[in-house]
Amino acid sequence: MKSERAIDYISEKSVPVTWMPTDEQAVYDFDAMMAVAMAEEDATAERVEQDKKSLEALYEIQRSLAEGDINTAQLLVSDMICGLEESVAG
């Protein structure tokens, strides 16, 4: 889970498991479902931000092409490809 908000929520809602011999923690099903919902919301928000950045880059490429500035358009496409490759790689 990459959502700091969800991780913090789980940490806050964790309760000690007293019937286990070790210091284990557990969360109630409702709290686990809330954390998953938070993580999904955060992932969606992150995707929207990435899409906005991609859209801005595409607009800039479109402007460069409309002005006949092929070199800038090529650089922007290369930057966008590198960013997508990094995103896909992890």
C-alpha atoms as an extended CHARMM CRD file, in Angstrom:
* protein
*
        90  EXT
         1         1  MET       CA              0.0000000000        0.0000000000        0.0000000000  PROA      1               0.0000000000
         2         2  LYS       CA              1.5870000000        3.2880000000       -1.0900000000  PROA      2               0.0000000000
         3         3  SER       CA             -0.9950000000        5.6010000000        0.4110000000  PROA      3               0.0000000000
         4         4  GLU       CA              0.5290000000        7.3260000000        3.4260000000  PROA      4               0.0000000000
         5         5  ARG       CA             -2.9540000000        8.3470000000        4.4930000000  PROA      5               0.0000000000
         6         6  ALA       CA             -4.1170000000        4.7130000000        4.5060000000  PROA      6               0.0000000000
         7         7  ILE       CA             -0.9440000000        3.5420000000        6.2640000000  PROA      7               0.0000000000
         8         8  ASP       CA             -1.4080000000        6.1700000000        8.9740000000  PROA      8               0.0000000000
         9         9  TYR       CA             -5.0620000000        5.1820000000        9.3590000000  PROA      9               0.0000000000
        10        10  ILE       CA             -4.1400000000        1.4990000000        9.8080000000  PROA      10              0.0000000000
        11        11  SER       CA             -1.4470000000        2.4150000000       12.3320000000  PROA      11              0.0000000000
        12        12  GLU       CA             -3.9390000000        4.4990000000       14.2700000000  PROA      12              0.0000000000
        13        13  LYS       CA             -6.6440000000        1.8200000000       14.2270000000  PROA      13              0.0000000000
        14        14  SER       CA             -4.3870000000       -1.1680000000       14.9930000000  PROA      14              0.0000000000
        15        15  VAL       CA             -5.1640000000       -2.9780000000       18.2150000000  PROA      15              0.0000000000
        16        16  PRO       CA             -2.9630000000       -5.4650000000       20.0690000000  PROA      16              0.0000000000
        17        17  VAL       CA             -3.7780000000       -9.1260000000       19.6280000000  PROA      17              0.0000000000
        18        18  THR       CA             -3.7500000000      -10.3130000000       23.2040000000  PROA      18              0.0000000000
        19        19  TRP       CA             -4.2740000000      -14.0040000000       22.5290000000  PROA      19              0.0000000000
        20        20  MET       CA             -1.0080000000      -14.3200000000       20.6110000000  PROA      20              0.0000000000
        21        21  PRO       CA              2.3210000000      -14.8590000000       22.4020000000  PROA      21              0.0000000000
        22        22  THR       CA              4.0640000000      -12.1700000000       20.3100000000  PROA      22              0.0000000000
        23        23  ASP       CA              3.3550000000       -8.4590000000       19.9690000000  PROA      23              0.0000000000
        24        24  GLU       CA              1.0100000000       -8.7260000000       17.0030000000  PROA      24              0.0000000000
        25        25  GLN       CA             -1.3570000000       -6.0320000000       15.7940000000  PROA      25              0.0000000000
        26        26  ALA       CA             -4.6800000000       -6.3930000000       13.9960000000  PROA      26              0.0000000000
        27        27  VAL       CA             -7.3360000000       -4.1230000000       12.5660000000  PROA      27              0.0000000000
        28        28  TYR       CA            -11.0630000000       -4.5940000000       12.3900000000  PROA      28              0.0000000000
        29        29  ASP       CA            -12.5870000000       -5.4460000000        9.0140000000  PROA      29              0.0000000000
        30        30  PHE       CA            -14.2840000000       -2.0530000000        8.7620000000  PROA      30              0.0000000000
        31        31  ASP       CA            -10.9970000000       -0.2360000000        9.3560000000  PROA      31              0.0000000000
        32        32  ALA       CA             -9.2510000000       -2.4020000000        6.7790000000  PROA      32              0.0000000000
        33        33  MET       CA            -11.9750000000       -1.5880000000        4.2400000000  PROA      33              0.0000000000
        34        34  MET       CA            -11.6560000000        2.1270000000        5.0450000000  PROA      34              0.0000000000
        35        35  ALA       CA             -7.8850000000        1.9630000000        4.5020000000  PROA      35              0.0000000000
        36        36  VAL       CA             -8.3710000000        0.2250000000        1.1520000000  PROA      36              0.0000000000
        37        37  ALA       CA            -10.8930000000        2.8870000000        0.1070000000  PROA      37              0.0000000000
        38        38  MET       CA             -8.4260000000        5.6230000000        1.1090000000  PROA      38              0.0000000000
        39        39  ALA       CA             -5.6290000000        3.9560000000       -0.8450000000  PROA      39              0.0000000000
        40        40  GLU       CA             -7.8590000000        3.6490000000       -3.9190000000  PROA      40              0.0000000000
        41        41  GLU       CA             -8.8720000000        7.3280000000       -3.6640000000  PROA      41              0.0000000000
        42        42  ASP       CA             -5.2240000000        8.3540000000       -3.3500000000  PROA      42              0.0000000000
        43        43  ALA       CA             -4.2390000000        6.1940000000       -6.3290000000  PROA      43              0.0000000000
        44        44  THR       CA             -7.0240000000        7.7310000000       -8.4160000000  PROA      44              0.0000000000
        45        45  ALA       CA             -5.9570000000       11.2480000000       -7.4360000000  PROA      45              0.0000000000
        46        46  GLU       CA             -2.3600000000       10.4260000000       -8.3360000000  PROA      46              0.0000000000
        47        47  ARG       CA             -3.4360000000        9.0640000000      -11.7440000000  PROA      47              0.0000000000
        48        48  VAL       CA             -5.4530000000       12.2210000000      -12.4050000000  PROA      48              0.0000000000
        49        49  GLU       CA             -2.4080000000       14.3730000000      -11.6220000000  PROA      49              0.0000000000
        50        50  GLN       CA             -0.2600000000       12.2520000000      -13.9400000000  PROA      50              0.0000000000
        51        51  ASP       CA             -2.8980000000       12.5550000000      -16.6670000000  PROA      51              0.0000000000
        52        52  LYS       CA             -2.9380000000       16.3490000000      -16.2390000000  PROA      52              0.0000000000
        53        53  LYS       CA              0.8440000000       16.4530000000      -16.6790000000  PROA      53              0.0000000000
        54        54  SER       CA              0.6230000000       14.2440000000      -19.7630000000  PROA      54              0.0000000000
        55        55  LEU       CA             -2.1270000000       16.4280000000      -21.2070000000  PROA      55              0.0000000000
        56        56  GLU       CA             -0.0470000000       19.5710000000      -20.6760000000  PROA      56              0.0000000000
        57        57  ALA       CA              2.9140000000       17.8960000000      -22.3850000000  PROA      57              0.0000000000
        58        58  LEU       CA              0.7230000000       16.9150000000      -25.3310000000  PROA      58              0.0000000000
        59        59  TYR       CA             -0.6090000000       20.4750000000      -25.6240000000  PROA      59              0.0000000000
        60        60  GLU       CA              2.9580000000       21.7580000000      -25.6690000000  PROA      60              0.0000000000
        61        61  ILE       CA              3.8840000000       19.2390000000      -28.3700000000  PROA      61              0.0000000000
        62        62  GLN       CA              0.8450000000       20.3010000000      -30.3640000000  PROA      62              0.0000000000
        63        63  ARG       CA              1.8160000000       23.9850000000      -30.0470000000  PROA      63              0.0000000000
        64        64  SER       CA              5.3800000000       23.2310000000      -31.1020000000  PROA      64              0.0000000000
        65        65  LEU       CA              4.2000000000       21.3290000000      -34.1490000000  PROA      65              0.0000000000
        66        66  ALA       CA              1.7330000000       24.0770000000      -35.0820000000  PROA      66              0.0000000000
        67        67  GLU       CA              4.6030000000       26.5820000000      -34.9560000000  PROA      67              0.0000000000
        68        68  GLY       CA              6.8100000000       24.2790000000      -37.0330000000  PROA      68              0.0000000000
        69        69  ASP       CA              9.2310000000       23.7210000000      -34.1650000000  PROA      69              0.0000000000
        70        70  ILE       CA              9.9820000000       20.0550000000      -34.7910000000  PROA      70              0.0000000000
        71        71  ASN       CA             13.0620000000       19.9520000000      -32.5220000000  PROA      71              0.0000000000
        72        72  THR       CA             11.1300000000       21.0730000000      -29.4430000000  PROA      72              0.0000000000
        73        73  ALA       CA              8.3240000000       18.6510000000      -30.2610000000  PROA      73              0.0000000000
        74        74  GLN       CA             10.8320000000       15.7960000000      -30.5490000000  PROA      74              0.0000000000
        75        75  LEU       CA             12.4150000000       16.7140000000      -27.2050000000  PROA      75              0.0000000000
        76        76  LEU       CA              9.0200000000       16.8610000000      -25.5240000000  PROA      76              0.0000000000
        77        77  VAL       CA              8.0550000000       13.4690000000      -26.9530000000  PROA      77              0.0000000000
        78        78  SER       CA             11.3560000000       12.0260000000      -25.7460000000  PROA      78              0.0000000000
        79        79  ASP       CA             10.7700000000       13.4560000000      -22.2610000000  PROA      79              0.0000000000
        80        80  MET       CA              7.2750000000       12.0350000000      -22.2010000000  PROA      80              0.0000000000
        81        81  ILE       CA              8.5250000000        8.6020000000      -23.3020000000  PROA      81              0.0000000000
        82        82  CYS       CA             11.1980000000        8.6120000000      -20.5920000000  PROA      82              0.0000000000
        83        83  GLY       CA              8.6490000000        9.5700000000      -17.9670000000  PROA      83              0.0000000000
        84        84  LEU       CA              6.2890000000        6.8120000000      -19.0540000000  PROA      84              0.0000000000
        85        85  GLU       CA              9.1000000000        4.2670000000      -19.1150000000  PROA      85              0.0000000000
        86        86  GLU       CA             10.0390000000        5.2080000000      -15.5400000000  PROA      86              0.0000000000
        87        87  SER       CA              6.4110000000        4.9770000000      -14.4820000000  PROA      87              0.0000000000
        88        88  VAL       CA              5.9850000000        1.5330000000      -16.0290000000  PROA      88              0.0000000000
        89        89  ALA       CA              9.2940000000        0.2630000000      -14.6170000000  PROA      89              0.0000000000
        90        90  GLY       CA              8.1590000000        0.9850000000      -11.1390000000  PROA      90              0.0000000000
